[in-house]
Tab-separated table of C-alpha atoms and ligand atoms in Angstrom:
chain	number	residue	atom	x	y	z
A	1	MET	CA	-1.369	18.445	21.569
A	2	SER	CA	-1.308	21.578	19.532
A	3	LEU	CA	-2.513	24.870	20.856
A	4	ARG	CA	-4.969	25.527	18.130
A	5	ARG	CA	-7.498	28.227	18.761
A	6	ALA	CA	-10.333	25.806	18.124
A	7	HIS	CA	-9.313	23.928	21.247
A	8	LYS	CA	-9.281	27.043	23.430
A	9	LEU	CA	-12.597	28.150	22.045
A	10	ARG	CA	-14.141	24.847	22.886
A	11	THR	CA	-12.679	24.875	26.342
A	12	THR	CA	-14.241	28.239	27.103
A	13	ALA	CA	-17.472	27.306	25.356
A	14	GLY	CA	-17.550	24.413	27.778
A	15	VAL	CA	-20.169	21.973	26.686
A	16	LEU	CA	-19.293	20.309	23.427
A	17	THR	CA	-22.792	19.017	22.831
A	18	ALA	CA	-24.033	22.606	22.638
A	19	LEU	CA	-22.249	23.072	19.305
A	20	ALA	CA	-24.924	22.483	16.722
A	21	VAL	CA	-23.961	21.350	13.247
A	22	GLY	CA	-23.181	24.189	10.916
A	23	VAL	CA	-23.266	26.867	13.609
A	24	LEU	CA	-19.601	27.122	14.421
A	25	ALA	CA	-17.243	28.297	11.731
A	26	PRO	CA	-13.570	27.333	11.986
A	27	THR	CA	-11.716	29.855	14.090
A	28	ALA	CA	-8.481	31.673	13.406
A	29	GLY	CA	-5.556	29.307	13.595
A	30	ALA	CA	-7.565	26.420	12.202
A	31	PRO	CA	-7.709	26.001	8.436
A	32	ALA	CA	-10.617	27.689	6.736
A	33	ALA	CA	-13.376	25.416	5.547
A	34	THR	CA	-13.626	25.334	1.793
A	35	ALA	CA	-17.308	25.091	1.055
A	36	ALA	CA	-19.634	24.400	3.912
A	37	GLN	CA	-19.414	25.326	7.561
A	38	VAL	CA	-18.144	22.636	9.837
A	39	VAL	CA	-17.871	21.963	13.561
A	40	ALA	CA	-14.383	22.696	14.944
A	41	ALA	CA	-12.402	19.554	15.736
A	42	PRO	CA	-11.021	18.748	19.173
A	43	ASP	CA	-7.370	18.361	20.025
A	44	ILE	CA	-6.846	14.632	20.586
A	45	PRO	CA	-4.889	14.062	23.817
A	46	VAL	CA	-1.795	12.131	22.726
A	47	ALA	CA	-1.559	10.700	26.252
A	48	ASN	CA	-4.843	8.875	25.605
A	49	VAL	CA	-3.520	7.472	22.319
A	50	LYS	CA	-0.367	6.319	24.113
A	51	ALA	CA	-2.456	4.665	26.838
A	52	HIS	CA	-4.083	2.524	24.128
A	53	LEU	CA	-0.604	1.667	22.805
A	54	ALA	CA	0.462	0.597	26.298
A	55	GLN	CA	-2.556	-1.717	26.427
A	56	LEU	CA	-1.714	-3.220	23.019
A	57	GLN	CA	1.895	-3.713	24.170
A	58	SER	CA	0.669	-5.520	27.316
A	59	ILE	CA	-1.592	-7.693	25.180
A	60	ALA	CA	1.346	-8.685	22.963
A	61	THR	CA	3.579	-9.354	25.960
A	62	ALA	CA	0.928	-11.592	27.519
A	63	ASN	CA	0.358	-13.476	24.247
A	64	GLY	CA	3.743	-14.614	23.006
A	65	GLY	CA	5.034	-11.213	21.909
A	66	ASN	CA	2.728	-10.462	18.986
A	67	ARG	CA	-0.834	-9.642	17.921
A	68	ALA	CA	-0.811	-11.474	14.609
A	69	HIS	CA	-3.661	-13.076	12.648
A	70	GLY	CA	-4.520	-16.463	14.079
A	71	ARG	CA	-2.705	-15.800	17.387
A	72	SER	CA	-4.340	-15.104	20.737
A	73	GLY	CA	-2.971	-11.554	20.868
A	74	TYR	CA	-5.082	-10.555	17.889
A	75	LEU	CA	-8.472	-11.421	19.364
A	76	ALA	CA	-7.384	-9.862	22.680
A	77	SER	CA	-6.665	-6.641	20.741
A	78	VAL	CA	-10.133	-6.759	19.147
A	79	ASN	CA	-11.736	-7.258	22.544
A	80	TYR	CA	-9.840	-4.322	24.060
A	81	VAL	CA	-10.899	-1.911	21.292
A	82	LYS	CA	-14.469	-3.231	21.242
A	83	GLY	CA	-14.838	-2.814	25.013
A	84	GLN	CA	-13.860	0.854	24.786
A	85	LEU	CA	-16.283	1.493	21.921
A	86	ASP	CA	-19.214	-0.340	23.478
A	87	ALA	CA	-18.814	1.681	26.683
A	88	ALA	CA	-18.831	4.894	24.607
A	89	GLY	CA	-22.142	4.202	22.867
A	90	PHE	CA	-21.010	2.764	19.533
A	91	THR	CA	-22.822	-0.025	17.753
A	92	THR	CA	-20.112	-2.618	17.176
A	93	VAL	CA	-19.983	-5.672	14.956
A	94	VAL	CA	-17.228	-8.287	14.825
A	95	GLN	CA	-17.022	-9.796	11.352
A	96	GLN	CA	-15.350	-13.196	11.101
A	97	PHE	CA	-13.466	-14.613	8.160
A	98	THR	CA	-11.134	-17.545	7.618
A	99	TYR	CA	-7.624	-17.239	6.239
A	100	ASN	CA	-4.715	-19.705	6.314
A	101	GLY	CA	-6.889	-22.040	8.348
A	102	SER	CA	-7.364	-19.489	11.134
A	103	THR	CA	-10.321	-17.311	12.049
A	104	GLY	CA	-9.766	-13.613	11.434
A	105	TYR	CA	-11.811	-10.710	12.772
A	106	ASN	CA	-12.728	-7.221	11.585
A	107	LEU	CA	-14.240	-4.823	14.100
A	108	VAL	CA	-16.679	-2.214	12.762
A	109	ALA	CA	-18.192	0.522	14.939
A	110	ASP	CA	-21.034	2.808	13.897
A	111	TRP	CA	-21.823	6.113	15.578
A	112	PRO	CA	-25.614	6.428	15.591
A	113	GLY	CA	-26.952	9.258	13.426
A	114	GLY	CA	-25.929	11.172	10.322
A	115	ASP	CA	-27.123	10.648	6.761
A	116	PRO	CA	-27.153	6.866	6.159
A	117	ASN	CA	-26.594	7.533	2.472
A	118	GLN	CA	-23.333	9.445	3.157
A	119	VAL	CA	-20.965	7.177	5.076
A	120	LEU	CA	-17.561	8.491	6.160
A	121	MET	CA	-15.304	5.725	7.433
A	122	ALA	CA	-11.892	5.845	9.143
A	123	GLY	CA	-9.931	2.656	9.684
A	124	ALA	CA	-6.680	0.964	10.594
A	125	HIS	CA	-5.331	-2.566	10.614
A	126	LEU	CA	-5.164	-4.038	14.076
A	127	ASP	CA	-2.995	-7.100	13.357
A	128	SER	CA	0.774	-7.206	13.767
A	129	VAL	CA	3.276	-9.458	12.040
A	130	THR	CA	4.306	-12.522	14.042
A	131	SER	CA	7.815	-11.148	14.694
A	132	GLY	CA	6.791	-8.429	17.136
A	133	PRO	CA	4.091	-6.515	19.013
A	134	GLY	CA	3.354	-4.154	16.104
A	135	ILE	CA	3.057	-0.937	18.084
A	136	ASN	CA	3.909	1.504	15.303
A	137	ASP	CA	2.689	-1.006	12.653
A	138	ASN	CA	-0.153	-0.651	13.365
A	139	GLY	CA	-1.007	-0.049	16.994
A	140	SER	CA	-0.472	3.625	16.129
A	141	GLY	CA	-3.246	3.887	13.548
A	142	SER	CA	-5.516	1.584	15.585
A	143	ALA	CA	-5.092	3.681	18.740
A	144	ALA	CA	-5.568	7.012	16.951
A	145	VAL	CA	-8.743	5.828	15.211
A	146	LEU	CA	-10.011	4.490	18.559
A	147	GLU	CA	-9.269	7.737	20.397
A	148	THR	CA	-10.930	9.770	17.625
A	149	ALA	CA	-14.031	7.608	17.919
A	150	LEU	CA	-14.011	8.124	21.698
A	151	ALA	CA	-13.671	11.880	21.111
A	152	VAL	CA	-16.752	11.753	18.866
A	153	SER	CA	-18.606	10.171	21.780
A	154	ARG	CA	-17.257	12.667	24.347
A	155	ALA	CA	-18.345	15.517	22.067
A	156	GLY	CA	-21.796	14.032	21.560
A	157	LEU	CA	-21.105	14.868	17.932
A	158	GLN	CA	-24.110	15.126	15.639
A	159	PRO	CA	-22.453	14.752	12.241
A	160	THR	CA	-24.134	15.386	8.916
A	161	LYS	CA	-22.595	12.194	7.519
A	162	HIS	CA	-22.883	8.787	9.120
A	163	LEU	CA	-19.588	7.973	10.867
A	164	ARG	CA	-18.123	4.481	10.849
A	165	PHE	CA	-14.812	3.244	12.232
A	166	GLY	CA	-13.039	-0.002	11.331
A	167	TRP	CA	-10.174	-2.180	12.580
A	168	TRP	CA	-8.994	-4.742	10.047
A	169	GLY	CA	-7.642	-8.225	10.537
A	170	ALA	CA	-4.875	-9.935	8.540
A	171	GLU	CA	-3.681	-6.820	6.709
A	172	GLU	CA	-0.145	-8.147	6.993
A	173	LEU	CA	-1.144	-11.231	4.999
A	174	GLY	CA	-2.409	-9.203	2.025
A	175	LEU	CA	-5.160	-6.777	3.114
A	176	VAL	CA	-7.271	-9.856	3.822
A	177	GLY	CA	-9.746	-8.425	6.344
A	178	SER	CA	-10.487	-5.166	4.525
A	179	LYS	CA	-10.912	-6.994	1.205
A	180	TYR	CA	-13.339	-9.350	2.917
A	181	TYR	CA	-15.289	-6.437	4.424
A	182	VAL	CA	-15.578	-4.528	1.147
A	183	SER	CA	-16.527	-7.630	-0.844
A	184	SER	CA	-19.191	-8.487	1.748
A	185	LEU	CA	-20.925	-5.129	1.202
A	186	PRO	CA	-23.796	-5.137	-1.282
A	187	ALA	CA	-23.214	-2.698	-4.174
A	188	THR	CA	-25.959	-0.472	-2.764
A	189	GLU	CA	-24.028	-0.165	0.520
A	190	ARG	CA	-20.697	0.504	-1.226
A	191	ALA	CA	-22.331	3.341	-3.137
A	192	LYS	CA	-23.139	5.108	0.155
A	193	PHE	CA	-19.475	5.670	1.086
A	194	SER	CA	-18.402	9.268	0.659
A	195	GLY	CA	-14.869	8.336	1.667
A	196	TYR	CA	-12.550	5.958	3.503
A	197	LEU	CA	-9.589	7.307	5.508
A	198	ASN	CA	-6.721	4.936	6.353
A	199	PHE	CA	-4.139	5.197	9.116
A	200	ASP	CA	-1.299	2.702	8.924
A	201	MET	CA	1.973	3.575	10.734
A	202	ILE	CA	1.508	7.109	12.028
A	203	GLY	CA	4.032	7.201	14.874
A	204	SER	CA	7.268	6.248	13.123
A	205	PRO	CA	10.256	7.083	15.347
A	206	ASN	CA	12.156	8.978	12.604
A	207	PRO	CA	8.975	10.378	11.058
A	208	GLY	CA	7.989	11.888	7.764
A	209	TYR	CA	4.588	13.445	7.150
A	210	PHE	CA	3.062	11.655	4.183
A	211	VAL	CA	-0.454	12.245	2.863
A	212	TYR	CA	-2.169	9.888	0.393
A	213	ASP	CA	-2.902	11.653	-2.900
A	214	ASP	CA	-5.568	9.257	-4.198
A	215	ASP	CA	-8.465	11.724	-3.928
A	216	PRO	CA	-7.829	15.482	-4.196
A	217	ALA	CA	-10.642	16.541	-1.852
A	218	LEU	CA	-9.607	14.159	0.939
A	219	GLU	CA	-5.932	14.968	0.405
A	220	LYS	CA	-6.707	18.681	0.744
A	221	VAL	CA	-8.290	18.264	4.190
A	222	PHE	CA	-5.106	16.696	5.573
A	223	LYS	CA	-2.835	19.170	3.786
A	224	ASP	CA	-4.851	22.088	5.179
A	225	TYR	CA	-4.403	20.712	8.675
A	226	PHE	CA	-0.636	20.305	8.389
A	227	ALA	CA	-0.383	23.746	6.787
A	228	SER	CA	-2.111	25.157	9.891
A	229	LEU	CA	0.657	23.571	11.991
A	230	GLY	CA	3.344	24.850	9.621
A	231	VAL	CA	4.495	21.258	8.995
A	232	PRO	CA	5.381	20.427	5.378
A	233	THR	CA	3.992	17.216	3.906
A	234	GLU	CA	4.868	14.943	1.000
A	235	ILE	CA	2.780	12.572	-1.068
A	236	GLU	CA	2.840	8.992	0.233
A	237	THR	CA	4.781	6.860	-2.277
A	238	GLU	CA	6.333	4.033	-0.199
A	239	GLY	CA	4.371	1.268	-1.833
A	240	ASP	CA	1.097	2.632	-3.156
A	241	GLY	CA	-1.738	0.235	-2.443
A	242	ARG	CA	0.143	-1.476	0.384
A	243	SER	CA	-2.527	-0.925	2.968
A	244	ASP	CA	-6.270	-1.326	3.490
A	245	HIS	CA	-7.304	1.787	1.577
A	246	ALA	CA	-6.548	-0.205	-1.600
A	247	SER	CA	-9.493	-2.507	-0.831
A	248	PHE	CA	-11.826	0.494	-0.818
A	249	LYS	CA	-10.205	2.269	-3.758
A	250	ASN	CA	-10.602	-0.845	-5.913
A	251	ALA	CA	-14.357	-0.658	-5.246
A	252	GLY	CA	-14.520	2.944	-6.504
A	253	ILE	CA	-14.626	4.550	-3.034
A	254	PRO	CA	-12.603	7.785	-2.621
A	255	VAL	CA	-9.715	7.195	-0.199
A	256	GLY	CA	-7.252	9.271	1.802
A	257	GLY	CA	-4.919	8.771	4.717
A	258	LEU	CA	-1.676	9.409	6.543
A	259	PHE	CA	1.642	7.603	6.916
A	260	THR	CA	4.900	8.484	8.693
A	261	GLY	CA	7.176	6.030	6.859
A	262	ALA	CA	8.345	2.421	7.089
A	263	SER	CA	11.657	0.883	5.957
A	264	ARG	CA	12.593	3.524	3.396
A	265	LEU	CA	15.467	5.821	4.459
A	266	LYS	CA	14.923	9.485	5.326
A	267	THR	CA	16.816	11.698	2.868
A	268	SER	CA	18.889	14.658	3.987
A	269	ALA	CA	16.333	17.020	2.433
A	270	GLN	CA	13.623	15.319	4.495
A	271	ALA	CA	15.731	15.508	7.671
A	272	GLN	CA	16.204	19.238	7.071
A	273	LYS	CA	12.513	19.952	6.867
A	274	TRP	CA	11.238	17.433	9.423
A	275	GLY	CA	14.188	16.906	11.745
A	276	GLY	CA	15.293	13.387	12.616
A	277	THR	CA	18.140	11.435	11.098
A	278	ALA	CA	19.067	11.306	7.415
A	279	GLY	CA	20.153	7.962	6.005
A	280	VAL	CA	18.140	6.078	8.646
A	281	ALA	CA	14.812	4.330	8.067
A	282	PHE	CA	11.640	6.154	9.072
A	283	ASP	CA	11.002	3.042	11.173
A	284	ARG	CA	14.101	0.947	11.851
A	285	CYS	CA	11.928	-1.578	13.694
A	286	TYR	CA	9.484	-2.118	10.831
A	287	HIS	CA	8.187	-5.706	11.057
A	288	SER	CA	10.691	-6.475	13.831
A	289	SER	CA	10.595	-7.513	17.464
A	290	CYS	CA	11.684	-3.974	18.444
A	291	ASP	CA	8.405	-2.434	17.199
A	292	THR	CA	7.454	-1.904	20.858
A	293	ALA	CA	5.852	0.899	22.869
A	294	SER	CA	9.183	2.755	22.759
A	295	ASN	CA	9.241	2.671	18.926
A	296	ILE	CA	7.023	5.747	18.670
A	297	SER	CA	7.566	9.426	17.971
A	298	ASP	CA	5.108	11.164	20.304
A	299	THR	CA	5.217	14.275	18.111
A	300	ALA	CA	4.269	12.370	14.967
A	301	LEU	CA	1.581	10.393	16.794
A	302	ASP	CA	0.169	13.627	18.217
A	303	ARG	CA	0.114	15.506	14.920
A	304	ASP	CA	-1.343	12.648	12.910
A	305	SER	CA	-3.993	11.909	15.571
A	306	ASP	CA	-5.073	15.554	15.538
A	307	ALA	CA	-5.113	15.518	11.729
A	308	LEU	CA	-7.288	12.385	11.812
A	309	ALA	CA	-9.799	14.061	14.127
A	310	TYR	CA	-9.696	17.232	12.023
A	311	ALA	CA	-10.556	15.193	8.914
A	312	VAL	CA	-13.398	13.287	10.622
A	313	TRP	CA	-14.892	16.491	12.003
A	314	THR	CA	-14.424	18.524	8.828
A	315	LEU	CA	-15.726	15.890	6.424
A	316	GLY	CA	-18.259	14.458	8.857
A	317	THR	CA	-19.955	17.724	9.763
A	318	GLU	CA	-19.873	19.618	6.483
A	319	VAL	CA	-23.213	20.218	4.868
A	320	PRO	CA	-22.831	18.369	1.569
A	321	VAL	CA	-23.006	20.545	-1.515
A	322	PRO	CA	-25.777	19.084	-3.689
A	323	PRO	CA	-24.362	17.715	-6.938
A	324	GLY	CA	-25.088	19.615	-10.140
A	325	PRO	CA	-26.586	18.084	-13.310
A	326	SER	CA	-24.977	14.928	-14.653
A	327	PHE	CA	-24.714	13.423	-18.128
A	328	GLU	CA	-23.969	9.758	-18.750
A	329	ASN	CA	-23.171	7.387	-21.593
A	330	THR	CA	-24.025	3.778	-20.742
A	331	ALA	CA	-23.342	2.316	-24.211
A	332	ASP	CA	-20.505	-0.248	-24.136
A	333	VAL	CA	-17.398	0.589	-26.193
A	334	THR	CA	-14.963	-2.258	-26.842
A	335	ILE	CA	-11.274	-1.499	-26.164
A	336	PRO	CA	-9.201	-3.737	-28.480
A	337	ASP	CA	-5.501	-4.337	-27.788
A	338	ASN	CA	-3.192	-1.384	-28.563
A	339	THR	CA	-6.059	0.803	-29.746
A	340	THR	CA	-7.542	4.184	-28.851
A	341	VAL	CA	-11.323	4.474	-28.495
A	342	THR	CA	-13.665	7.250	-27.407
A	343	SER	CA	-17.137	7.498	-25.911
A	344	PRO	CA	-19.102	10.774	-26.205
A	345	VAL	CA	-21.296	12.574	-23.699
A	346	THR	CA	-23.336	15.526	-24.953
A	347	VAL	CA	-23.820	18.276	-22.386
A	348	SER	CA	-26.546	20.848	-22.886
A	349	GLY	CA	-28.402	23.422	-20.847
A	350	VAL	CA	-25.623	23.981	-18.302
A	351	GLY	CA	-24.313	27.244	-19.753
A	352	GLY	CA	-21.121	29.090	-18.852
A	353	ASN	CA	-17.942	27.281	-17.993
A	354	ALA	CA	-17.491	23.863	-16.423
A	355	PRO	CA	-16.671	23.831	-12.674
A	356	ALA	CA	-13.245	23.712	-11.044
A	357	ALA	CA	-14.285	20.350	-9.598
A	358	LEU	CA	-15.882	18.617	-12.574
A	359	LYS	CA	-16.385	14.951	-11.665
A	360	ALA	CA	-15.717	12.270	-14.264
A	361	SER	CA	-16.928	8.867	-13.064
A	362	VAL	CA	-15.486	6.010	-15.098
A	363	ASP	CA	-16.543	2.350	-15.142
A	364	ILE	CA	-14.238	0.307	-17.404
A	365	LYS	CA	-14.099	-3.464	-17.336
A	366	HIS	CA	-10.618	-4.677	-18.285
A	367	THR	CA	-8.415	-7.654	-17.468
A	368	TRP	CA	-5.338	-5.466	-16.666
A	369	ARG	CA	-6.030	-1.809	-16.005
A	370	GLY	CA	-2.304	-0.964	-16.061
A	371	ASP	CA	-2.621	-1.100	-19.874
A	372	LEU	CA	-4.909	1.927	-19.947
A	373	VAL	CA	-4.301	5.637	-20.460
A	374	ILE	CA	-7.483	7.650	-19.903
A	375	ASP	CA	-8.170	11.258	-20.888
A	376	LEU	CA	-11.197	13.482	-20.645
A	377	VAL	CA	-11.455	15.588	-23.815
A	378	ALA	CA	-13.354	18.885	-23.592
A	379	PRO	CA	-15.609	20.140	-26.437
A	380	ASP	CA	-12.756	22.313	-27.811
A	381	GLY	CA	-10.390	19.311	-27.929
A	382	SER	CA	-8.256	20.036	-24.852
A	383	ALA	CA	-7.397	16.853	-23.017
A	384	TYR	CA	-7.175	16.207	-19.272
A	385	ARG	CA	-5.221	13.149	-18.164
A	386	LEU	CA	-7.257	11.066	-15.718
A	387	LYS	CA	-4.970	8.053	-15.514
A	388	ASN	CA	-1.620	6.901	-16.875
A	389	SER	CA	-0.586	3.381	-17.811
A	390	SER	CA	1.569	1.439	-15.372
A	391	SER	CA	3.141	-1.963	-15.880
A	392	SER	CA	2.927	-2.590	-12.124
A	393	ASP	CA	-0.783	-1.749	-11.760
A	394	SER	CA	-1.865	-5.359	-12.038
A	395	ALA	CA	-5.476	-5.025	-10.856
A	396	ASP	CA	-8.387	-5.315	-13.258
A	397	ASN	CA	-11.125	-2.733	-13.982
A	398	VAL	CA	-11.184	1.026	-13.537
A	399	LEU	CA	-13.971	2.112	-11.224
A	400	ALA	CA	-13.182	5.639	-10.116
A	401	THR	CA	-14.363	9.216	-9.932
A	402	TYR	CA	-11.779	11.775	-11.036
A	403	THR	CA	-11.942	15.472	-10.181
A	404	VAL	CA	-10.900	17.777	-13.029
A	405	ASP	CA	-10.370	21.532	-12.921
A	406	ALA	CA	-12.317	22.289	-16.108
A	407	SER	CA	-13.045	25.917	-15.231
A	408	SER	CA	-11.487	27.154	-18.485
A	409	GLU	CA	-13.785	24.977	-20.615
A	410	THR	CA	-17.237	25.713	-21.994
A	411	ALA	CA	-19.646	23.327	-20.298
A	412	ASP	CA	-22.050	22.697	-23.172
A	413	GLY	CA	-20.924	20.550	-26.104
A	414	VAL	CA	-19.623	17.068	-26.785
A	415	TRP	CA	-17.124	15.705	-24.229
A	416	LEU	CA	-15.179	12.519	-24.905
A	417	LEU	CA	-13.748	9.841	-22.706
A	418	ARG	CA	-10.612	8.758	-24.594
A	419	VAL	CA	-9.176	5.404	-23.612
A	420	GLN	CA	-5.899	4.075	-25.012
A	421	ASP	CA	-4.816	0.485	-24.494
A	422	VAL	CA	-1.016	0.586	-24.736
A	423	ALA	CA	0.050	-3.014	-24.116
A	424	THR	CA	-0.622	-6.339	-25.780
A	425	TYR	CA	-2.723	-9.175	-24.370
A	426	ASP	CA	-5.323	-7.747	-21.966
A	427	THR	CA	-8.465	-6.024	-23.284
A	428	GLY	CA	-11.811	-4.740	-22.074
A	429	PHE	CA	-14.618	-2.259	-22.638
A	430	ILE	CA	-16.003	1.062	-21.412
A	431	ASP	CA	-19.104	-0.012	-19.500
A	432	SER	CA	-20.324	3.520	-18.721
A	433	TRP	CA	-19.048	6.957	-17.799
A	434	LYS	CA	-20.597	10.103	-16.407
A	435	LEU	CA	-19.861	13.814	-15.998
A	436	THR	CA	-21.245	15.648	-12.964
A	437	PHE	CA	-21.163	19.466	-13.107
B	1	LIG	N1	1.201	-2.123	6.700
B	1	LIG	C1	2.082	-1.839	5.600
B	1	LIG	C2	2.924	-3.069	5.355
B	1	LIG	O1	3.152	-3.815	6.297
B	1	LIG	C3	2.985	-0.690	5.913
B	1	LIG	C4	3.234	0.118	4.754
B	1	LIG	C5	4.244	0.020	3.881
B	1	LIG	C6	2.403	1.171	4.309
B	1	LIG	N2	4.117	0.940	2.921
B	1	LIG	C7	3.001	1.677	3.160
B	1	LIG	C8	1.230	1.727	4.797
B	1	LIG	C9	2.423	2.722	2.487
B	1	LIG	C10	0.672	2.784	4.127
B	1	LIG	C11	1.250	3.270	2.964
B	1	LIG	O2	3.386	-3.332	4.270
B	2	ZN	ZN1	3.143	-4.051	8.415
B	3	CA	CA1	-3.852	-4.643	-23.739
């Protein structure tokens, strides 16, 4: 529990429900809000998060030592989390799927209210591997998301966005539950997501403080929080796409999240800035029987839980800035093998310079997106790299919105989306792309 001023203020203010949306600016000690005013986030009691971990440990112990997909400990975990949420006023749904001949379950909890067309979701996988109770991986994220949801209820929060929380099944078998959830959403529902925040392994015993860099706006919220604590962060790189946020990112939903490290070893530079032991894994018990209730750094769990709540409050209560004018080209442009193509968008009537957060939304159909290098080319010819090629990025299609600092460019004129296919065999086409000022 940090001693942030926001916490003290709330304590003296007394009744959380009295804090109307947009009335309370962040106080000294908490990071400044960037655009809109937001409601100050609570300090999440780490003791409450640990109490959930103790329950998940008991569930594993009573069910053959694990909480894995297809085993009794998994459904018992779902029932524990669901019971807490139902008692706190959430609308819960258990979504069933079948994998490897066993029934799997996702748990989704909606907090009534907020703009139904602006959904902010936070989630964590609730399954363990079969070899152990999975308390850091991923009781930690599951418990922190649960306690944040319970804090929303305690606060009687009236967010501007609609808040949703999710616990995924069968992540350990290939992001199965979250893929099933995202693919079960109609396109109209997917389009309502303003962001998905993922928490997978946030109490590693020899912790690092890693922030996903997939979306700059979501990344900034977490970085601001850690900066307010004076804790340095690094970009999460230990296996990009290895958790449930990938299921959302592949559907074009902006994603962010936190991670405190798995089997990779802490370097001496990392031990100097974060403490802990150099040359030892962030989590020596990763996917092992020793991933028990004692395999947790309370400090890491506390900081990451508070950062989670800060992100939900900040993003969930900000008054959305209305988007500026947008310009789109929906004409298909074929991308032959090993060829560079462009698609123009003519911007007029905006005047002045482009914004520091120009949004370029790209919809490319391709059989191997790792082949593609994508640039946005301004009217004067300067190019902004949106995406590099990668031989390991084996997914198809590019469906993403990139944020570009184009503040040194004249807005009006002809902008180009330049797409280079740099490897033989797979091909595709630009389906559409759009600039939002
Ligand atoms: N649940 C992941 C897994 O079992 C853990 C993990 C590894 C992870 N690398 C990651 C989670 C990077 C988030 C980000 O593989
Ligand atoms: Zn795992
Ligand atoms: Ca190709």
